[in-house]
Short mmCIF file of C-alpha atoms and ligand atoms in Angstrom, two decimals:
data_model
loop_
_atom_site.label_atom_id
_atom_site.label_comp_id
_atom_site.label_asym_id
_atom_site.label_seq_id
_atom_site.Cartn_x
_atom_site.Cartn_y
_atom_site.Cartn_z
CA MET A 1 14.46 6.20 17.54
CA VAL A 2 14.14 4.19 14.15
CA ASN A 3 14.07 0.01 14.56
CA ALA A 4 13.59 -1.99 10.99
CA ILE A 5 12.04 -5.19 10.99
CA VAL A 6 13.28 -7.77 8.35
CA GLY A 7 13.81 -11.44 7.02
CA ALA A 8 16.55 -13.05 6.61
CA ASN A 9 15.38 -15.44 4.16
CA TRP A 10 13.17 -16.10 1.21
CA GLY A 11 10.45 -14.08 3.17
CA ASP A 12 7.50 -15.73 5.18
CA GLU A 13 10.00 -16.03 7.93
CA GLY A 14 6.77 -14.64 10.45
CA LYS A 15 7.93 -10.46 10.17
CA GLY A 16 3.88 -9.80 10.60
CA LYS A 17 3.70 -11.22 14.24
CA ILE A 18 6.62 -9.61 15.74
CA THR A 19 5.99 -6.61 13.64
CA ASP A 20 2.67 -6.70 15.47
CA MET A 21 4.07 -7.11 18.76
CA LEU A 22 6.53 -4.56 17.89
CA ALA A 23 4.34 -2.30 16.82
CA ARG A 24 2.39 -1.83 20.53
CA GLU A 25 5.79 0.30 21.46
CA SER A 26 5.84 2.02 18.20
CA ASP A 27 4.17 5.81 17.18
CA ILE A 28 4.62 5.19 13.52
CA VAL A 29 4.97 1.83 10.85
CA ILE A 30 6.03 2.34 7.99
CA ARG A 31 6.26 0.08 4.45
CA PHE A 32 9.52 0.96 2.51
CA GLN A 33 9.95 -1.24 -0.56
CA GLY A 34 7.50 -4.19 -1.82
CA GLY A 35 4.12 -4.16 -3.07
CA ALA A 36 0.59 -6.43 -2.38
CA ASN A 37 2.74 -9.15 -3.85
CA ALA A 38 3.68 -10.84 -0.20
CA GLY A 39 1.40 -10.80 2.68
CA HIS A 40 1.99 -11.00 6.30
CA THR A 41 -0.32 -13.21 8.41
CA ILE A 42 -1.20 -11.68 12.29
CA VAL A 43 -3.83 -12.78 14.68
CA ASN A 44 -4.63 -10.57 17.46
CA ASP A 45 -7.73 -10.22 19.50
CA TYR A 46 -9.74 -8.92 16.26
CA GLY A 47 -9.33 -12.54 14.20
CA LYS A 48 -7.10 -13.58 12.05
CA PHE A 49 -5.52 -10.71 8.75
CA ALA A 50 -3.54 -11.36 5.77
CA LEU A 51 -2.53 -7.67 4.91
CA HIS A 52 -0.88 -7.41 1.83
CA THR A 53 -0.26 -3.58 1.96
CA LEU A 54 -1.58 -2.17 5.23
CA PRO A 55 1.57 -1.79 7.54
CA SER A 56 1.20 -4.04 10.49
CA GLY A 57 0.54 -1.59 13.33
CA VAL A 58 -3.10 -1.10 12.25
CA PHE A 59 -5.03 -2.64 14.88
CA TYR A 60 -3.45 -0.27 17.24
CA ASN A 61 -4.96 3.23 17.87
CA HIS A 62 -1.72 5.14 19.00
CA THR A 63 -0.14 4.05 15.77
CA THR A 64 0.29 6.10 12.62
CA ASN A 65 0.52 3.80 9.50
CA ILE A 66 2.83 4.64 6.52
CA ILE A 67 3.25 3.74 3.01
CA GLY A 68 6.73 4.91 1.90
CA ASN A 69 7.73 5.87 -1.26
CA GLY A 70 9.13 3.09 -1.83
CA VAL A 71 6.69 0.85 -1.96
CA ALA A 72 4.58 -0.25 -4.55
CA LEU A 73 1.50 1.60 -4.20
CA ASN A 74 -1.54 -0.48 -5.46
CA ILE A 75 -4.49 1.90 -4.35
CA PRO A 76 -7.59 -0.54 -4.67
CA VAL A 77 -5.83 -3.03 -2.14
CA LEU A 78 -5.03 -0.15 -0.24
CA PHE A 79 -8.54 0.87 0.36
CA ASN A 80 -9.82 -2.59 0.06
CA GLU A 81 -7.58 -3.58 3.23
CA ILE A 82 -8.62 -0.73 5.18
CA GLU A 83 -12.37 -1.28 4.74
CA GLN A 84 -11.78 -5.02 5.83
CA VAL A 85 -9.90 -4.46 8.49
CA VAL A 86 -12.94 -1.67 9.72
CA SER A 87 -15.73 -4.33 8.88
CA LYS A 88 -13.67 -6.66 11.70
CA GLY A 89 -14.01 -4.56 14.25
CA VAL A 90 -10.90 -2.51 14.08
CA PRO A 91 -10.83 1.03 14.91
CA ARG A 92 -10.55 3.39 11.58
CA PRO A 93 -6.46 3.28 11.30
CA LYS A 94 -4.71 6.52 10.91
CA ILE A 95 -2.98 6.37 7.55
CA LEU A 96 -0.34 8.41 5.59
CA VAL A 97 0.76 7.99 2.20
CA SER A 98 3.95 9.29 0.12
CA ASP A 99 3.33 12.25 -2.06
CA ARG A 100 6.14 10.66 -3.85
CA ALA A 101 4.59 6.54 -3.75
CA GLN A 102 4.88 5.65 -7.39
CA MET A 103 1.27 3.77 -8.24
CA VAL A 104 1.03 0.66 -9.43
CA MET A 105 -1.38 0.98 -12.71
CA PRO A 106 -3.65 -1.91 -14.11
CA TYR A 107 -1.39 -2.11 -17.05
CA HIS A 108 0.94 -3.64 -14.74
CA ILE A 109 -0.76 -6.14 -13.53
CA LEU A 110 -1.63 -7.49 -17.06
CA PHE A 111 2.10 -6.97 -18.28
CA ASP A 112 2.97 -9.79 -15.51
CA GLU A 113 0.55 -11.93 -16.59
CA TYR A 114 1.51 -11.92 -20.31
CA GLU A 115 4.92 -11.92 -19.30
CA GLU A 116 5.10 -15.10 -17.38
CA GLU A 117 2.36 -16.81 -19.67
CA ARG A 118 5.16 -15.99 -22.41
CA LEU A 119 7.95 -17.65 -20.60
CA GLY A 120 5.99 -20.19 -19.89
CA LYS A 121 7.97 -23.14 -18.13
CA SER A 122 10.87 -20.48 -17.40
CA SER A 123 8.36 -18.15 -15.78
CA PHE A 124 10.04 -16.80 -12.12
CA GLY A 125 5.97 -18.06 -10.87
CA SER A 126 5.37 -14.03 -9.82
CA THR A 127 2.17 -13.48 -8.10
CA LYS A 128 1.06 -11.54 -10.91
CA SER A 129 0.93 -8.27 -8.89
CA GLY A 130 2.53 -6.33 -11.23
CA ILE A 131 5.39 -5.90 -9.30
CA ALA A 132 8.46 -6.70 -12.00
CA PRO A 133 6.87 -4.22 -14.17
CA PHE A 134 6.17 -1.60 -11.70
CA TYR A 135 10.16 -1.17 -11.07
CA SER A 136 11.01 -1.39 -14.40
CA ASP A 137 9.04 1.40 -15.02
CA LYS A 138 9.82 3.39 -12.12
CA TYR A 139 13.79 2.63 -13.09
CA ALA A 140 12.49 3.29 -16.25
CA LYS A 141 11.48 6.82 -15.72
CA LEU A 142 7.68 5.82 -16.96
CA GLY A 143 5.99 5.06 -13.27
CA PHE A 144 3.30 7.59 -12.18
CA GLN A 145 3.93 9.03 -8.53
CA VAL A 146 0.48 9.40 -6.37
CA GLN A 147 1.37 13.44 -6.69
CA GLU A 148 0.47 13.56 -10.29
CA LEU A 149 -2.84 12.73 -9.72
CA PHE A 150 -3.77 16.23 -8.80
CA ASP A 151 -2.51 17.93 -11.88
CA GLU A 152 -5.54 16.16 -14.27
CA ASP A 153 -3.82 17.91 -17.31
CA ALA A 154 -0.32 17.10 -16.42
CA LEU A 155 -1.41 13.65 -15.30
CA ARG A 156 -3.42 13.03 -19.38
CA ALA A 157 -0.44 13.80 -20.84
CA HIS A 158 1.88 11.71 -19.07
CA LEU A 159 -0.79 8.82 -19.86
CA GLU A 160 -0.13 9.87 -23.25
CA ARG A 161 3.50 9.93 -24.03
CA ILE A 162 3.47 6.82 -22.26
CA ALA A 163 0.89 4.82 -24.32
CA PRO A 164 2.34 4.13 -27.51
CA GLN A 165 6.36 2.84 -25.81
CA LYS A 166 3.27 0.11 -24.16
CA ASN A 167 0.90 -0.86 -26.99
CA VAL A 168 4.35 -1.84 -29.39
CA LEU A 169 4.99 -4.39 -26.19
CA LEU A 170 0.99 -5.33 -26.20
CA GLU A 171 0.41 -5.29 -29.67
CA ASN A 172 3.30 -7.00 -30.98
CA LEU A 173 5.15 -8.74 -28.15
CA TYR A 174 1.95 -10.37 -26.62
CA HIS A 175 -0.68 -9.69 -29.52
CA LYS A 176 -3.46 -8.40 -26.59
CA PRO A 177 -5.18 -5.15 -26.58
CA ALA A 178 -3.55 -1.36 -26.58
CA LEU A 179 -3.95 0.70 -23.77
CA ASP A 180 -7.77 2.88 -23.53
CA ILE A 181 -6.03 6.03 -22.54
CA ASP A 182 -9.50 7.75 -21.18
CA LYS A 183 -10.15 4.50 -19.42
CA LEU A 184 -6.97 4.69 -17.28
CA PHE A 185 -7.49 8.20 -17.22
CA ASN A 186 -10.98 7.52 -15.20
CA THR A 187 -9.61 5.20 -13.27
CA LEU A 188 -7.00 6.62 -12.03
CA MET A 189 -9.74 9.48 -11.20
CA GLU A 190 -11.21 6.66 -9.02
CA TYR A 191 -7.93 6.15 -7.46
CA LYS A 192 -7.19 10.01 -6.56
CA LYS A 193 -10.97 10.17 -4.45
CA MET A 194 -9.53 6.57 -2.12
CA VAL A 195 -6.08 8.20 -1.76
CA GLU A 196 -6.84 11.69 -0.83
CA PRO A 197 -7.39 11.36 2.85
CA TYR A 198 -4.47 10.39 3.36
CA VAL A 199 -1.69 11.50 0.88
CA CYS A 200 1.30 13.50 3.21
CA ASP A 201 4.61 14.62 2.41
CA VAL A 202 6.37 11.32 4.68
CA SER A 203 9.95 12.52 4.57
CA LEU A 204 9.47 16.14 6.22
CA TYR A 205 6.69 13.82 8.63
CA LEU A 206 9.44 11.37 9.76
CA SER A 207 11.99 13.88 9.70
CA ASN A 208 9.86 15.92 12.64
CA ALA A 209 8.80 12.83 14.51
CA ILE A 210 11.97 11.80 15.00
CA LYS A 211 13.07 15.07 16.43
CA GLU A 212 10.28 14.45 18.62
CA GLY A 213 11.61 11.08 19.43
CA LYS A 214 8.93 8.91 18.07
CA ASN A 215 9.63 5.87 17.85
CA ILE A 216 9.75 4.31 14.37
CA LEU A 217 9.07 1.13 13.04
CA LEU A 218 10.42 0.08 9.03
CA GLU A 219 8.55 -2.86 8.25
CA GLY A 220 10.54 -5.05 5.40
CA GLN A 221 8.99 -6.98 3.48
CA LEU A 222 10.19 -10.72 2.27
CA GLY A 223 13.69 -11.38 2.81
CA THR A 224 17.08 -11.06 1.73
CA LEU A 225 17.38 -14.35 -0.48
CA LYS A 226 15.17 -11.85 -2.62
CA ASP A 227 17.18 -8.65 -2.66
CA PRO A 228 17.86 -7.66 -6.33
CA ASP A 229 21.02 -7.11 -5.16
CA HIS A 230 22.67 -9.28 -2.55
CA GLY A 231 19.90 -12.42 -3.42
CA ILE A 232 19.66 -14.98 -5.53
CA TYR A 233 18.98 -13.18 -8.50
CA PRO A 234 17.61 -13.21 -11.19
CA MET A 235 15.03 -15.03 -9.13
CA VAL A 236 13.77 -12.11 -6.56
CA THR A 237 11.99 -9.60 -6.09
CA SER A 238 11.96 -6.18 -8.11
CA SER A 239 12.72 -4.41 -4.81
CA SER A 240 14.85 -4.17 -1.93
CA THR A 241 14.64 -5.63 0.91
CA LEU A 242 17.33 -4.63 2.95
CA ALA A 243 16.69 -2.41 6.30
CA ALA A 244 19.26 -0.21 4.45
CA TYR A 245 16.72 -0.17 1.61
CA GLY A 246 14.59 1.22 4.66
CA ALA A 247 16.43 4.81 4.79
CA ILE A 248 15.43 5.62 1.02
CA GLY A 249 11.93 3.85 1.04
CA ALA A 250 10.76 5.89 3.75
CA GLY A 251 13.03 9.25 2.94
CA ILE A 252 15.16 9.36 6.76
CA PRO A 253 18.68 9.51 7.08
CA PRO A 254 20.46 5.93 7.31
CA TYR A 255 21.90 6.13 10.51
CA GLU A 256 18.87 6.97 12.19
CA ILE A 257 18.34 3.32 11.73
CA THR A 258 19.96 1.56 14.88
CA GLY A 259 18.43 -1.41 15.51
CA ILE A 260 17.42 -4.48 13.09
CA VAL A 261 15.42 -6.88 14.29
CA THR A 262 15.76 -10.12 11.36
CA VAL A 263 13.38 -12.57 11.72
CA CYS A 264 14.60 -16.21 11.11
CA LYS A 265 12.13 -19.27 10.61
CA ALA A 266 13.49 -22.25 13.16
CA TYR A 267 13.02 -24.42 9.41
CA SER A 268 13.02 -22.78 5.71
CA SER A 269 10.18 -22.72 3.15
CA ALA A 270 10.17 -20.28 0.12
CA VAL A 271 7.78 -19.75 -2.80
CA GLY A 272 8.75 -19.25 -6.57
CA ALA A 273 11.44 -20.47 -8.84
CA GLY A 274 15.22 -20.41 -7.47
CA ALA A 275 17.50 -22.34 -6.06
CA PHE A 276 16.62 -23.41 -2.24
CA VAL A 277 20.03 -25.79 -1.07
CA SER A 278 17.97 -28.06 1.82
CA GLU A 279 14.46 -28.19 -0.06
CA ILE A 280 12.90 -31.36 1.45
CA PHE A 281 10.33 -33.12 -0.65
CA GLY A 282 8.03 -36.04 -0.27
CA GLU A 283 5.83 -36.73 2.70
CA GLU A 284 8.81 -35.34 4.63
CA ALA A 285 7.65 -32.19 3.75
CA ASP A 286 4.32 -32.50 3.35
CA GLU A 287 4.37 -33.45 7.14
CA LEU A 288 6.12 -30.34 7.00
CA ARG A 289 4.27 -28.06 5.40
CA ARG A 290 0.65 -29.08 6.33
CA ARG A 291 2.20 -28.41 10.13
CA GLY A 292 3.76 -25.43 9.53
CA GLY A 293 2.94 -21.59 10.13
CA ASP A 294 -0.80 -21.29 11.61
CA GLY A 295 -2.92 -24.10 9.39
CA GLY A 296 0.18 -24.69 7.20
CA GLU A 297 2.77 -23.24 4.94
CA TYR A 298 0.66 -21.55 2.03
CA GLY A 299 0.79 -18.20 0.58
CA ALA A 300 -1.01 -15.63 2.14
CA THR A 301 -1.72 -13.84 -0.95
CA THR A 302 -1.90 -16.95 -3.43
CA GLY A 303 -2.47 -19.77 -1.09
CA ARG A 304 0.05 -21.79 -3.25
CA PRO A 305 2.05 -24.61 -1.32
CA ARG A 306 5.17 -23.42 -0.18
CA ARG A 307 8.17 -25.25 -0.90
CA MET A 308 9.78 -26.82 2.70
CA GLY A 309 13.26 -27.38 4.19
CA TRP A 310 15.66 -27.93 6.73
CA PHE A 311 17.40 -24.53 8.19
CA ASP A 312 19.89 -23.00 7.29
CA CYS A 313 22.30 -21.87 8.35
CA VAL A 314 24.47 -20.54 5.64
CA ALA A 315 21.43 -19.15 4.25
CA SER A 316 20.70 -17.43 7.65
CA LYS A 317 24.42 -16.15 8.12
CA TYR A 318 24.39 -14.63 5.27
CA GLY A 319 20.48 -13.15 5.14
CA CYS A 320 21.45 -11.57 8.81
CA ARG A 321 24.83 -9.63 7.94
CA LEU A 322 23.47 -8.44 4.88
CA GLN A 323 20.20 -6.76 6.95
CA GLY A 324 23.47 -5.44 9.16
CA THR A 325 20.84 -7.55 12.44
CA THR A 326 21.55 -6.41 16.08
CA GLU A 327 18.69 -8.76 17.24
CA VAL A 328 17.35 -12.04 15.63
CA ALA A 329 13.76 -13.04 16.27
CA PHE A 330 13.91 -16.78 15.58
CA THR A 331 10.38 -18.10 14.93
CA VAL A 332 7.70 -20.86 14.96
CA LEU A 333 9.59 -23.36 16.59
CA ASP A 334 6.44 -24.77 18.31
CA VAL A 335 6.03 -26.71 15.01
CA LEU A 336 8.98 -28.70 15.16
CA GLY A 337 7.86 -30.14 18.56
CA TYR A 338 7.19 -33.33 16.48
CA LEU A 339 10.30 -34.48 15.37
CA ASP A 340 12.02 -37.00 16.46
CA LYS A 341 15.66 -36.07 14.60
CA ILE A 342 15.73 -32.64 13.23
CA PRO A 343 18.48 -31.54 10.37
CA VAL A 344 20.16 -28.71 10.42
CA CYS A 345 21.83 -27.36 7.35
CA VAL A 346 25.78 -25.98 8.20
CA GLY A 347 27.30 -26.09 5.27
CA TYR A 348 26.93 -26.07 1.21
CA GLU A 349 29.31 -28.62 -0.61
CA ILE A 350 30.19 -27.12 -4.34
CA ASP A 351 32.22 -28.99 -6.63
CA GLY A 352 33.80 -31.35 -3.59
CA GLU A 353 34.40 -28.47 -1.27
CA VAL A 354 32.68 -27.32 2.22
CA THR A 355 31.71 -23.85 2.64
CA THR A 356 29.72 -22.08 5.48
CA ASP A 357 29.36 -18.90 3.13
CA PHE A 358 27.02 -17.93 1.22
CA PRO A 359 27.95 -17.94 -2.86
CA VAL A 360 26.72 -16.22 -5.70
CA THR A 361 23.87 -17.87 -7.89
CA THR A 362 25.99 -20.18 -10.51
CA LYS A 363 27.58 -21.93 -7.44
CA LEU A 364 24.52 -21.98 -5.63
CA GLU A 365 22.61 -24.16 -7.85
CA LYS A 366 25.42 -26.55 -8.01
CA ALA A 367 25.42 -26.41 -3.85
CA LYS A 368 24.84 -29.29 -1.81
CA PRO A 369 23.77 -29.04 2.07
CA VAL A 370 25.68 -30.99 4.85
CA TYR A 371 23.62 -31.83 7.45
CA GLU A 372 24.04 -32.47 11.27
CA VAL A 373 21.22 -34.11 12.98
CA LEU A 374 19.66 -32.81 16.19
CA ASP A 375 17.58 -34.49 18.73
CA GLY A 376 14.17 -33.09 18.70
CA TRP A 377 12.60 -32.59 21.76
CA LYS A 378 8.90 -34.27 20.94
CA CYS A 379 6.46 -31.92 22.84
CA ASP A 380 3.93 -29.50 22.54
CA ILE A 381 6.09 -25.31 23.18
CA ARG A 382 3.30 -23.00 23.27
CA GLY A 383 2.47 -21.30 26.37
CA ILE A 384 5.85 -21.41 27.78
CA LYS A 385 7.07 -18.11 28.51
CA ASN A 386 11.07 -18.30 29.84
CA TYR A 387 13.45 -19.27 28.04
CA PHE A 388 14.75 -22.04 30.81
CA ASP A 389 11.20 -23.84 30.62
CA LEU A 390 12.07 -24.93 27.50
CA PRO A 391 13.13 -28.44 26.96
CA GLU A 392 16.68 -28.66 26.85
CA ASN A 393 16.93 -30.61 23.22
CA CYS A 394 14.77 -26.88 22.22
CA ARG A 395 17.72 -24.44 23.90
CA LYS A 396 20.01 -26.83 22.09
CA TYR A 397 18.56 -26.43 18.78
CA ILE A 398 18.24 -22.65 19.69
CA GLU A 399 21.99 -22.29 20.42
CA PHE A 400 23.11 -24.55 18.00
CA CYS A 401 21.54 -22.34 15.33
CA GLU A 402 22.69 -18.98 16.95
CA GLU A 403 25.92 -19.95 17.25
CA HIS A 404 26.40 -21.13 13.38
CA ILE A 405 24.38 -17.88 12.53
CA GLY A 406 26.80 -15.85 14.48
CA TYR A 407 23.97 -13.31 15.63
CA PRO A 408 21.89 -13.19 19.12
CA ILE A 409 18.55 -14.55 19.16
CA LYS A 410 17.05 -12.54 21.61
CA MET A 411 13.08 -13.23 20.72
CA ILE A 412 11.99 -16.79 20.51
CA SER A 413 8.13 -16.89 19.16
CA ASN A 414 6.47 -20.28 20.08
CA GLY A 415 3.11 -20.25 18.45
CA PRO A 416 0.37 -17.65 16.40
CA LYS A 417 -0.60 -15.19 19.02
CA ARG A 418 0.51 -12.12 19.41
CA ASP A 419 2.02 -13.20 23.58
CA ASP A 420 3.43 -16.34 22.04
CA ILE A 421 6.64 -15.42 22.53
CA ILE A 422 9.92 -15.69 25.18
CA ILE A 423 12.61 -12.79 25.28
CA ARG A 424 16.12 -14.05 26.01
P1 GDP B 1 5.54 -13.27 6.83
O1 GDP B 1 5.40 -12.58 5.61
O2 GDP B 1 6.89 -13.07 7.37
O3 GDP B 1 5.07 -12.29 7.80
O4 GDP B 1 5.10 -14.44 7.51
P2 GDP B 1 3.66 -14.98 7.37
O5 GDP B 1 2.77 -14.30 7.67
O6 GDP B 1 3.47 -15.09 5.52
O7 GDP B 1 3.73 -16.46 7.55
C1 GDP B 1 3.73 -16.48 9.77
C2 GDP B 1 3.63 -17.64 9.54
O8 GDP B 1 3.67 -18.48 10.75
C3 GDP B 1 1.62 -17.04 10.15
O9 GDP B 1 0.74 -18.02 9.33
C4 GDP B 1 1.79 -16.91 11.39
O10 GDP B 1 0.40 -16.55 12.22
C5 GDP B 1 2.51 -17.92 11.61
N1 GDP B 1 3.33 -17.84 12.92
C6 GDP B 1 4.07 -16.11 13.19
N2 GDP B 1 5.24 -16.62 14.00
C7 GDP B 1 4.31 -17.97 14.88
C8 GDP B 1 4.82 -19.05 15.55
O11 GDP B 1 5.73 -18.40 16.30
N3 GDP B 1 4.06 -20.26 15.57
C9 GDP B 1 3.68 -21.02 14.47
N4 GDP B 1 2.88 -22.12 14.98
N5 GDP B 1 3.11 -19.72 13.67
C10 GDP B 1 3.41 -18.72 13.82
#
């Protein structure tokens, strides 16, 4: 059985916690896209962890954790994360890395920095992890797969082939030093030592696991609105954030994915640039940011303050639809307990007309939020385990959002810990 956990919105919906929770029943957890540009925050008995590359199943010793071929693999980041987790007392996790995964090269990170610098005010707000240059190279057929580390002559020849192309940009567009092929080759040999114990033919491994009836979990990063096709292009990420891509980024048949848990946060937050219709500002935003998540809404990778907003039914309905949601996990609801009144965005007004369907980017830029204001519940709901023990106004809020997004909310997260969860 294969399930996917994905985000409906801009990311940071609390997927890490839900994955960590569902990983308890999983034999295998797989990352299938993205890189170390976003992070999951997980709080458990070992402490608080920000994972950027490792799948969220690493805290269970019955779980095999896989880096799929669709991931932008930064090998030193992977290696350091494994060591960090182990140093905090977690038993050494079982990890496999696809031999077809491509590697983030040191120059991808440089290109990311240089390009953001060149764009200045119109930059994307990239985390500068090299993700956009990495995926550009992958699809321009200039990338390096992990398997290439094991054929040194071919690897060196490949480096020599790509260097002239990179150097034209480095020297003429960015006015920076050219690539040093010997140094790069030596770095890759270091990468080889770090990754060698984990390399595996992942799609074959998964094919056998599916035959054996194993429970498999696909772990998405970011959310629908950051998808390069269906998101707020061009303010998106460079790999697909949709559950459907799980089939490709892990190497399994699409019809095997039968459960799609889409995570929606009970309010909105976003990082990076781009339209954000229900965004709020000033003291109202600061207070929600301070109280949000677990210790404030600040980027897990960058520490940047996140942009804040009210729950957006238009974006979430769209986000859930594109994921192919079978159930919604509604997270971080406890944070809203301080509010007397809670606005919810139920429509977008564009050129004088109200729609509940999420528009293309040019129209999105013009959209103004249409709000309905619900009554708050004014208490702390952490610790509550049964749906009907929630205050009435809190249930009304959940049911209101559920009706507007049109997908069943089956899990409600009311705190950062593993068991702060209400199953409906
Ligand atoms: P992800 O990338 O989707 O996993 O999201 P992040 O990990 O960046 O953001 C979620 C943040 O909210 C983390 O700090 C979590 O510990 C925290 N969190 C998750 N679920 C809840 C919840 O139900 N309540 C509260 N207060 N915090 C939560």
